[in-house]
CSV table of C-alpha atoms and ligand atoms in Angstrom, one decimal:
chain,number,residue,atom,x,y,z
A,1,UNK,CA,11.2,11.9,1.4
A,2,UNK,CA,13.4,14.7,2.6
A,3,UNK,CA,10.7,17.3,1.8
A,4,UNK,CA,8.0,15.2,3.6
A,5,UNK,CA,10.1,14.8,6.7
A,6,UNK,CA,10.9,18.5,6.8
A,7,UNK,CA,7.2,19.3,6.4
A,8,UNK,CA,6.1,17.1,9.2
A,9,UNK,CA,8.8,18.2,11.6
A,10,UNK,CA,8.2,21.9,10.8
A,11,UNK,CA,4.4,21.5,11.4
A,12,UNK,CA,5.2,20.0,14.8
A,13,UNK,CA,7.0,23.3,15.6
A,14,UNK,CA,10.6,22.1,15.2
A,15,UNK,CA,13.3,24.2,13.7
A,16,UNK,CA,14.4,22.4,10.5
A,17,UNK,CA,17.3,22.7,8.1
A,18,UNK,CA,17.0,20.8,4.8
A,19,UNK,CA,20.1,20.1,2.8
A,20,UNK,CA,19.9,19.0,-0.9
A,21,UNK,CA,23.1,18.5,-2.7
A,22,UNK,CA,21.7,19.4,-6.2
A,23,UNK,CA,20.9,22.9,-7.4
A,24,UNK,CA,17.4,21.5,-8.0
A,25,UNK,CA,15.8,18.1,-7.4
A,26,UNK,CA,16.8,15.6,-10.1
A,27,UNK,CA,16.1,12.3,-8.2
A,28,UNK,CA,13.4,9.7,-8.3
A,29,UNK,CA,10.7,12.1,-6.9
A,30,UNK,CA,10.8,14.3,-10.0
A,31,UNK,CA,11.0,11.5,-12.5
A,32,UNK,CA,8.0,9.5,-11.5
A,33,UNK,CA,4.3,9.3,-12.5
A,34,UNK,CA,3.2,11.5,-9.7
A,35,UNK,CA,0.7,8.8,-8.7
A,36,UNK,CA,-0.5,8.8,-5.1
A,37,UNK,CA,-1.6,5.2,-5.3
A,38,UNK,CA,-2.9,3.6,-2.1
A,39,UNK,CA,-4.5,0.8,-4.1
A,40,UNK,CA,-1.1,-0.6,-4.8
A,41,UNK,CA,-0.2,-1.1,-1.1
A,42,UNK,CA,-0.7,-4.5,0.6
A,43,UNK,CA,-3.7,-4.5,3.0
A,44,UNK,CA,-2.9,-3.7,6.7
A,45,UNK,CA,-0.2,-1.4,8.0
A,46,UNK,CA,1.2,-0.2,4.6
A,47,UNK,CA,-2.3,0.5,3.1
A,48,UNK,CA,-3.1,2.4,6.3
A,49,UNK,CA,0.1,4.4,5.9
A,50,UNK,CA,-0.7,5.2,2.3
A,51,UNK,CA,-4.1,6.4,3.2
A,52,UNK,CA,-2.7,8.6,6.0
A,53,UNK,CA,0.0,9.9,3.6
A,54,UNK,CA,-2.7,10.7,1.1
A,55,UNK,CA,-4.5,12.9,3.7
A,56,UNK,CA,-1.3,14.8,4.5
A,57,UNK,CA,-0.5,15.2,0.7
A,58,UNK,CA,-4.0,16.8,0.2
A,59,UNK,CA,-3.5,19.1,3.2
A,60,UNK,CA,-0.1,20.2,1.8
A,61,UNK,CA,-1.2,20.6,-1.8
A,62,UNK,CA,-4.2,22.7,-0.7
A,63,UNK,CA,-2.1,24.8,1.8
A,64,UNK,CA,0.7,25.3,-0.8
A,65,UNK,CA,-1.9,26.1,-3.6
A,66,UNK,CA,-0.5,23.4,-5.8
A,67,UNK,CA,-2.6,21.6,-8.5
A,68,UNK,CA,-3.5,17.9,-8.4
A,69,UNK,CA,-5.9,15.7,-10.3
A,70,UNK,CA,-8.3,14.0,-7.9
A,71,UNK,CA,-9.4,11.5,-10.6
A,72,UNK,CA,-9.1,8.1,-8.8
A,73,UNK,CA,-7.8,5.1,-10.7
A,74,UNK,CA,-9.1,2.5,-13.2
A,75,UNK,CA,-7.5,-1.0,-13.6
A,76,UNK,CA,-8.8,-2.5,-16.8
A,77,UNK,CA,-9.1,-6.1,-18.0
A,78,UNK,CA,-8.8,-7.6,-21.5
A,79,UNK,CA,-8.3,-11.2,-20.6
A,80,UNK,CA,-10.5,-13.5,-18.6
A,81,UNK,CA,-7.8,-14.1,-16.0
A,82,UNK,CA,-7.4,-10.3,-15.5
A,83,UNK,CA,-11.1,-9.9,-15.1
A,84,UNK,CA,-11.1,-12.8,-12.6
A,85,UNK,CA,-8.4,-11.1,-10.5
A,86,UNK,CA,-10.1,-7.7,-10.6
A,87,UNK,CA,-13.6,-9.1,-9.8
A,88,UNK,CA,-12.1,-11.1,-6.9
A,89,UNK,CA,-10.3,-7.9,-5.7
A,90,UNK,CA,-13.5,-5.8,-5.9
A,91,UNK,CA,-15.3,-8.5,-3.9
A,92,UNK,CA,-12.8,-8.9,-1.0
A,93,UNK,CA,-10.8,-5.6,-0.9
A,94,UNK,CA,-13.5,-3.3,0.3
A,95,UNK,CA,-13.7,-5.3,3.5
A,96,UNK,CA,-10.0,-4.6,4.0
A,97,UNK,CA,-10.6,-0.8,3.5
A,98,UNK,CA,-10.1,-0.3,-0.3
A,99,UNK,CA,-12.7,2.0,-1.7
A,100,UNK,CA,-13.2,0.2,-5.0
A,101,UNK,CA,-15.8,-1.5,-7.2
A,102,UNK,CA,-16.0,-3.8,-10.3
A,103,UNK,CA,-17.4,-2.1,-13.4
A,104,UNK,CA,-18.5,-3.9,-16.5
A,105,UNK,CA,-17.2,-2.7,-19.9
A,106,UNK,CA,-19.9,-0.1,-20.6
A,107,UNK,CA,-19.5,1.3,-17.1
A,108,UNK,CA,-15.7,1.6,-17.6
A,109,UNK,CA,-16.2,3.4,-20.9
A,110,UNK,CA,-18.6,5.8,-19.2
A,111,UNK,CA,-15.9,6.7,-16.7
A,112,UNK,CA,-13.0,7.0,-19.2
A,113,UNK,CA,-12.9,7.9,-22.9
A,114,UNK,CA,-9.2,7.0,-22.8
A,115,UNK,CA,-9.8,3.3,-22.4
A,116,UNK,CA,-9.7,1.1,-25.6
A,117,UNK,CA,-13.2,-0.4,-26.0
A,118,UNK,CA,-12.0,-3.3,-28.2
A,119,UNK,CA,-11.9,-6.5,-26.1
A,120,UNK,CA,-12.5,-4.7,-22.9
A,121,UNK,CA,-14.0,-7.0,-20.2
A,122,UNK,CA,-14.4,-4.5,-17.4
A,123,UNK,CA,-12.3,-3.0,-14.7
A,124,UNK,CA,-11.9,-1.9,-11.1
A,125,UNK,CA,-12.5,1.8,-10.2
A,126,UNK,CA,-11.0,3.2,-7.0
A,127,UNK,CA,-11.6,6.7,-5.6
A,128,UNK,CA,-8.5,7.1,-3.4
A,129,UNK,CA,-5.8,7.7,-6.1
A,130,UNK,CA,-4.8,11.1,-7.3
A,131,UNK,CA,-2.0,12.5,-9.5
A,132,UNK,CA,0.4,15.4,-8.9
A,133,UNK,CA,2.7,16.7,-11.5
A,134,UNK,CA,6.1,15.7,-10.0
A,135,UNK,CA,8.2,18.3,-11.8
A,136,UNK,CA,5.9,21.1,-10.6
A,137,UNK,CA,5.2,19.9,-7.1
A,138,UNK,CA,8.7,18.8,-6.2
A,139,UNK,CA,10.1,22.1,-7.6
A,140,UNK,CA,7.6,24.3,-5.7
A,141,UNK,CA,7.4,22.4,-2.3
A,142,UNK,CA,10.6,23.9,-1.1
A,143,UNK,CA,9.1,27.4,-1.5
A,144,UNK,CA,6.2,26.4,0.7
A,145,UNK,CA,8.5,24.8,3.3
A,146,UNK,CA,10.4,28.2,3.5
A,147,UNK,CA,7.0,29.8,4.3
A,148,UNK,CA,6.8,27.4,7.2
A,149,UNK,CA,10.2,28.5,8.4
A,150,UNK,CA,12.3,25.6,7.1
A,151,UNK,CA,15.8,26.7,6.1
A,152,UNK,CA,16.2,25.0,2.6
A,153,UNK,CA,19.7,24.8,1.2
A,154,UNK,CA,20.2,23.7,-2.4
A,155,UNK,CA,23.7,22.9,-3.6
A,156,UNK,CA,24.6,21.8,-0.1
A,157,UNK,CA,25.9,18.2,-0.1
A,158,UNK,CA,26.1,16.6,3.3
A,159,UNK,CA,29.5,15.0,3.7
A,160,UNK,CA,29.7,14.0,7.4
A,161,UNK,CA,27.3,13.8,10.3
A,162,UNK,CA,28.4,13.9,13.9
A,163,UNK,CA,25.6,15.4,16.0
A,164,UNK,CA,25.1,18.1,16.7
A,165,UNK,CA,27.2,18.9,13.6
A,166,UNK,CA,26.1,18.3,10.0
A,167,UNK,CA,29.1,19.1,7.7
A,168,UNK,CA,28.3,20.1,4.2
A,169,UNK,CA,30.1,21.4,1.1
A,170,UNK,CA,29.0,24.9,2.1
A,171,UNK,CA,29.8,24.8,5.8
A,172,UNK,CA,28.1,23.2,8.8
A,173,UNK,CA,24.7,23.2,10.5
A,174,UNK,CA,23.9,22.5,14.1
A,175,UNK,CA,21.1,20.0,14.8
A,176,UNK,CA,19.9,17.7,17.6
A,177,UNK,CA,18.7,15.1,15.2
A,178,UNK,CA,19.7,14.3,11.6
A,179,UNK,CA,17.3,12.4,9.4
A,180,UNK,CA,19.0,11.0,6.3
A,181,UNK,CA,16.8,10.6,3.2
A,182,UNK,CA,19.5,10.1,0.6
A,183,UNK,CA,17.4,8.3,-2.0
A,184,UNK,CA,19.7,5.9,-3.9
A,185,UNK,CA,23.0,7.5,-2.8
A,186,UNK,CA,24.5,4.8,-0.6
A,187,UNK,CA,28.1,5.8,-1.1
A,188,UNK,CA,28.4,9.2,0.5
A,189,UNK,CA,27.1,8.8,4.0
A,190,UNK,CA,27.2,5.6,6.1
A,191,UNK,CA,28.4,3.3,3.3
A,192,UNK,CA,29.0,0.5,5.7
A,193,UNK,CA,25.4,0.6,6.9
A,194,UNK,CA,24.1,0.5,3.3
A,195,UNK,CA,26.6,-2.2,2.3
A,196,UNK,CA,25.0,-4.5,5.0
A,197,UNK,CA,21.5,-3.4,4.4
A,198,UNK,CA,20.2,-5.5,1.5
A,199,UNK,CA,19.3,-2.4,-0.5
A,200,UNK,CA,19.8,-2.2,-4.2
A,201,UNK,CA,18.8,0.1,-7.1
A,202,UNK,CA,16.0,-0.2,-9.6
A,203,UNK,CA,16.1,1.5,-13.0
A,204,UNK,CA,12.8,2.4,-14.7
A,205,UNK,CA,12.3,3.7,-18.3
A,206,UNK,CA,9.6,6.3,-18.8
A,207,UNK,CA,8.1,8.3,-21.7
A,208,UNK,CA,5.8,11.3,-22.0
A,209,UNK,CA,3.7,12.6,-24.9
A,210,UNK,CA,3.4,16.3,-25.8
A,211,UNK,CA,0.4,18.0,-24.2
A,212,UNK,CA,-2.8,16.6,-25.6
A,213,UNK,CA,-5.5,18.9,-27.1
A,214,UNK,CA,-6.7,21.3,-24.4
A,215,UNK,CA,-10.2,19.9,-24.2
A,216,UNK,CA,-9.0,16.3,-23.8
A,217,UNK,CA,-8.1,14.8,-20.4
A,218,UNK,CA,-7.2,11.4,-19.3
A,219,UNK,CA,-9.7,11.1,-16.4
A,220,UNK,CA,-8.8,8.3,-13.9
A,221,UNK,CA,-5.1,7.3,-14.0
A,222,UNK,CA,-4.9,3.9,-15.8
A,223,UNK,CA,-3.4,0.5,-15.2
A,224,UNK,CA,-4.1,-2.8,-16.8
A,225,UNK,CA,-3.5,-6.5,-16.5
A,226,UNK,CA,0.3,-6.5,-16.3
A,227,UNK,CA,0.2,-4.2,-13.2
A,228,UNK,CA,-1.7,-6.8,-11.2
A,229,UNK,CA,1.6,-8.8,-11.1
A,230,UNK,CA,3.3,-5.9,-9.4
A,231,UNK,CA,1.4,-4.3,-6.6
A,232,UNK,CA,1.2,-6.4,-3.4
A,233,UNK,CA,-2.5,-5.5,-2.9
A,234,UNK,CA,-3.5,-8.0,-5.5
A,235,UNK,CA,-1.7,-10.8,-3.8
A,236,UNK,CA,-4.8,-11.3,-1.7
A,237,UNK,CA,-6.5,-12.7,-4.9
A,238,UNK,CA,-6.4,-16.5,-5.3
A,239,UNK,CA,-6.9,-16.0,-9.1
A,240,UNK,CA,-3.6,-14.1,-9.5
A,241,UNK,CA,-1.4,-17.3,-10.0
A,242,UNK,CA,-3.2,-18.1,-13.3
A,243,UNK,CA,-2.7,-14.6,-14.7
A,244,UNK,CA,1.0,-14.6,-13.7
A,245,UNK,CA,1.6,-18.0,-15.4
A,246,UNK,CA,0.0,-16.8,-18.7
A,247,UNK,CA,2.0,-13.6,-18.7
A,248,UNK,CA,5.2,-15.6,-18.1
A,249,UNK,CA,4.3,-18.0,-20.9
A,250,UNK,CA,3.0,-15.5,-23.5
A,251,UNK,CA,5.1,-12.4,-22.8
A,252,UNK,CA,8.6,-13.5,-21.7
A,253,UNK,CA,10.0,-10.2,-22.9
A,254,UNK,CA,7.7,-8.3,-20.5
A,255,UNK,CA,8.9,-10.7,-17.7
A,256,UNK,CA,12.6,-10.1,-18.6
A,257,UNK,CA,12.4,-6.3,-18.0
A,258,UNK,CA,9.5,-6.6,-15.5
A,259,UNK,CA,7.4,-4.2,-17.6
A,260,UNK,CA,3.9,-3.1,-16.7
A,261,UNK,CA,2.1,0.0,-18.0
A,262,UNK,CA,0.8,2.9,-15.9
A,263,UNK,CA,-0.7,6.0,-17.4
A,264,UNK,CA,-1.0,9.5,-15.8
A,265,UNK,CA,-1.5,13.1,-16.8
A,266,UNK,CA,0.7,16.1,-16.1
A,267,UNK,CA,-0.5,19.6,-15.2
A,268,UNK,CA,-0.1,20.7,-18.9
A,269,UNK,CA,-2.1,17.8,-20.2
A,270,UNK,CA,0.7,15.5,-21.4
A,271,UNK,CA,0.5,11.8,-20.8
A,272,UNK,CA,3.2,9.9,-18.8
A,273,UNK,CA,3.8,6.3,-19.7
A,274,UNK,CA,6.0,3.6,-18.2
A,275,UNK,CA,7.6,1.5,-16.9
A,276,UNK,CA,10.3,-1.3,-16.7
A,277,UNK,CA,12.3,-2.6,-13.7
A,278,UNK,CA,16.0,-3.5,-14.0
A,279,UNK,CA,17.5,-4.3,-10.6
A,280,UNK,CA,21.3,-3.7,-10.1
A,281,UNK,CA,23.4,-1.7,-7.7
A,282,UNK,CA,25.2,-0.4,-10.9
A,283,UNK,CA,22.7,1.3,-13.1
A,284,UNK,CA,23.1,1.0,-16.9
A,285,UNK,CA,23.2,4.7,-18.0
A,286,UNK,CA,22.1,3.8,-21.6
A,287,UNK,CA,18.4,3.2,-22.2
A,288,UNK,CA,17.0,0.3,-24.3
A,289,UNK,CA,14.8,1.1,-27.3
A,290,UNK,CA,13.3,-2.4,-27.0
A,291,UNK,CA,11.9,-1.5,-23.6
A,292,UNK,CA,10.2,1.7,-24.9
A,293,UNK,CA,8.7,-0.3,-27.8
A,294,UNK,CA,7.3,-3.0,-25.4
A,295,UNK,CA,5.8,-0.3,-23.2
A,296,UNK,CA,4.2,1.5,-26.1
A,297,UNK,CA,2.9,-1.8,-27.7
A,298,UNK,CA,1.3,-2.7,-24.4
A,299,UNK,CA,-0.1,0.8,-23.8
A,300,UNK,CA,-1.8,0.7,-27.2
A,301,UNK,CA,-3.8,-2.4,-26.2
A,302,UNK,CA,-5.8,-0.5,-23.6
A,303,UNK,CA,-5.2,3.2,-24.1
A,304,UNK,CA,-6.6,5.7,-26.6
A,305,UNK,CA,-5.1,9.2,-26.7
A,306,UNK,CA,-5.4,11.8,-29.4
A,307,UNK,CA,-1.6,12.0,-29.9
A,308,UNK,CA,0.5,9.0,-29.1
A,309,UNK,CA,3.8,10.6,-30.3
A,310,UNK,CA,6.5,10.6,-27.6
A,311,UNK,CA,8.0,13.9,-26.8
A,312,UNK,CA,10.3,13.0,-23.9
A,313,UNK,CA,12.1,9.8,-22.7
A,314,UNK,CA,14.1,9.4,-19.5
A,315,UNK,CA,14.9,6.9,-16.8
A,316,UNK,CA,14.6,7.1,-13.1
A,317,UNK,CA,16.3,5.2,-10.3
A,318,UNK,CA,15.0,4.3,-6.9
A,319,UNK,CA,16.5,2.5,-4.0
A,320,UNK,CA,14.7,-0.6,-2.8
A,321,UNK,CA,15.0,-3.4,-0.3
A,322,UNK,CA,14.3,-7.0,-1.3
A,323,UNK,CA,12.0,-7.8,1.7
A,324,UNK,CA,11.2,-4.5,3.5
A,325,UNK,CA,8.8,-1.8,2.2
A,326,UNK,CA,11.4,0.8,3.3
A,327,UNK,CA,14.7,0.8,5.1
A,328,UNK,CA,15.5,2.4,8.5
A,329,UNK,CA,18.7,2.5,10.6
A,330,UNK,CA,20.2,4.4,13.5
A,331,UNK,CA,24.0,4.3,12.9
A,332,UNK,CA,24.6,6.5,15.9
A,333,UNK,CA,22.7,8.5,18.5
A,334,UNK,CA,20.7,11.3,16.9
A,335,UNK,CA,21.1,9.9,13.4
A,336,UNK,CA,18.1,8.3,11.7
A,337,UNK,CA,18.3,6.9,8.1
A,338,UNK,CA,15.1,6.4,6.3
A,339,UNK,CA,15.1,5.5,2.6
A,340,UNK,CA,14.3,2.9,0.0
A,341,UNK,CA,10.5,3.1,-0.2
A,342,UNK,CA,10.9,1.4,-3.6
A,343,UNK,CA,8.2,2.1,-6.2
A,344,UNK,CA,5.9,3.7,-3.6
A,345,UNK,CA,7.8,6.6,-2.2
A,346,UNK,CA,5.6,9.3,-3.7
A,347,UNK,CA,2.6,7.6,-2.2
A,348,UNK,CA,4.1,6.8,1.2
A,349,UNK,CA,6.4,9.8,1.8
A,350,UNK,CA,4.2,11.9,4.1
A,351,UNK,CA,2.8,8.9,6.0
A,352,UNK,CA,6.3,7.5,6.5
A,353,UNK,CA,7.6,10.9,7.6
A,354,UNK,CA,4.9,11.1,10.2
A,355,UNK,CA,5.8,7.7,11.5
A,356,UNK,CA,9.6,8.6,11.6
A,357,UNK,CA,9.0,11.9,13.5
A,358,UNK,CA,6.6,10.2,16.0
A,359,UNK,CA,9.0,7.3,16.4
A,360,UNK,CA,11.8,9.8,17.3
A,361,UNK,CA,9.4,11.3,20.0
A,362,UNK,CA,9.5,14.7,18.2
B,401,LIG,C1,10.3,6.3,-12.9
B,401,LIG,C2,9.7,6.2,-11.5
B,401,LIG,C3,8.3,6.2,-11.4
B,401,LIG,C4,7.8,6.1,-10.1
B,401,LIG,N1,6.4,6.3,-10.0
B,401,LIG,C5,5.9,6.4,-8.7
B,401,LIG,C6,4.6,6.8,-8.5
B,401,LIG,O1,3.9,7.2,-9.4
B,401,LIG,N2,4.1,6.8,-7.2
B,401,LIG,C7,4.8,6.4,-6.2
B,401,LIG,O2,4.3,6.4,-5.1
B,401,LIG,N3,6.1,6.2,-6.3
B,401,LIG,C8,6.7,6.2,-7.6
B,401,LIG,N4,8.0,6.0,-7.7
B,401,LIG,C9,8.9,5.8,-6.5
B,401,LIG,C10,9.2,7.1,-5.9
B,401,LIG,O3,9.5,8.1,-7.0
B,401,LIG,C11,10.4,7.0,-5.0
B,401,LIG,O4,10.2,6.0,-4.1
B,401,LIG,C12,10.7,8.3,-4.3
B,401,LIG,O5,10.8,9.4,-5.2
B,401,LIG,C13,12.0,8.2,-3.5
B,401,LIG,O6,12.2,9.4,-2.8
B,401,LIG,P1,13.5,9.8,-2.2
B,401,LIG,O7,13.4,11.1,-1.5
B,401,LIG,O8,14.0,8.7,-1.3
B,401,LIG,O9,14.6,9.9,-3.4
B,401,LIG,P2,15.0,11.0,-4.4
B,401,LIG,O10,13.8,11.7,-4.9
B,401,LIG,O11,15.9,10.4,-5.3
B,401,LIG,O12,15.7,12.1,-3.5
B,401,LIG,C14,16.9,11.9,-2.8
B,401,LIG,C15,17.6,13.2,-2.7
B,401,LIG,O13,18.7,13.1,-1.8
B,401,LIG,C16,19.7,13.9,-2.3
B,401,LIG,N5,20.9,13.5,-1.6
B,401,LIG,C17,21.5,12.3,-1.6
B,401,LIG,N6,22.6,12.3,-0.9
B,401,LIG,C18,22.8,13.5,-0.4
B,401,LIG,C19,23.8,14.2,0.4
B,401,LIG,N7,24.8,13.5,0.9
B,401,LIG,N8,23.6,15.5,0.7
B,401,LIG,C20,22.5,16.2,0.2
B,401,LIG,N9,21.6,15.6,-0.6
B,401,LIG,C21,21.7,14.3,-0.9
B,401,LIG,C22,19.7,13.7,-3.8
B,401,LIG,O14,20.4,14.7,-4.5
B,401,LIG,C23,18.2,13.6,-4.0
B,401,LIG,O15,17.7,14.8,-4.5
B,401,LIG,C24,8.6,6.0,-9.0
B,401,LIG,C25,10.0,6.0,-9.1
B,401,LIG,C26,10.5,6.1,-10.4
B,401,LIG,C27,12.0,6.1,-10.6
């Protein structure tokens, strides 16, 4: 979010200083799937923002000569209720601006050799999603911002803001406006604002295989039935209730940890798998083996990869608001907080940044 805001402000000709407390990025943005995923956003303003964000992402990636996988997405169905939701979505969503279509099982298998054919009922293909490798892109974007004239300071924790002064561990910077994108850090700056905000934290467990054979690629990023419970876009489907009831009845352990399974590919051909959702302001630093096993068990129902062995495991934490798609506040003149884009921050970041900068009249 900080990188995106710095980019949009710099492109509008402003002089920008970006302060990151870490020596390198280690937050949610580097721990995610790298999925730019407009299909997950509810129809209307948030979907429009995601599509605009996608456009800016592509502009940035091309200008910064960073790789991405323009593969689109596939949501696959193995139960009648999943197929019902996806068929209904494919029927009504295109009228709301989603570029997607229903495919029967043979057509899904033509698009993806990574989809398990056994029991497959069909799926929805969408062209608007793409994948970046978060480790690579988030690490290299600061270099590109420097080329645009942004003064990027790592290891520079902001400790106090009183415009025009931004106090940091390393000294102070002068700025007319401060935009605070502090991710899930609610304690350092404006703790009273955050305490009253309704924001909390969400912990997600993730895994990654080693790079697959060089001639094998995932193709479209994959999601399956459990994901339909998560993304608000699917709430437009009248058939969703039946699917949710079955999952709650048949898979209480998946409900307990709010698990669904998404699959993406990294720049070196590894497969990223996740995730779970544990909501608490105080994050459990220890991961649960049970969650990893549930994720892998579900992944094996719809995914075929040459090598399923897990090479890396980690968890990520994002800030999220119970009702709002993101959180904004102006604790004082010249200070704008924007954070908590929940599970969609990678997708929304550039669109949200454009909205913030325009809203500030910059
Ligand atoms: C496991 C996981 C998978 C996800 N998958 C996806 C996905 O595929 N697609 C998608 O759209 N979204 C995804 N998300 C959500 C997305 O990653 C987040 O919404 C997004 O990264 C949040 O960005 P951020 O900049 O707010 O937070 P962060 O990336 O955490 O960055 C906040 C930064 O602020 C810095 N900071 C905080 N306080 C200070 C201070 N006082 N001074 C200086 N620096 C400070 C921190 O050091 C940190 O680097 C996922 C999230 C997780 C955890």
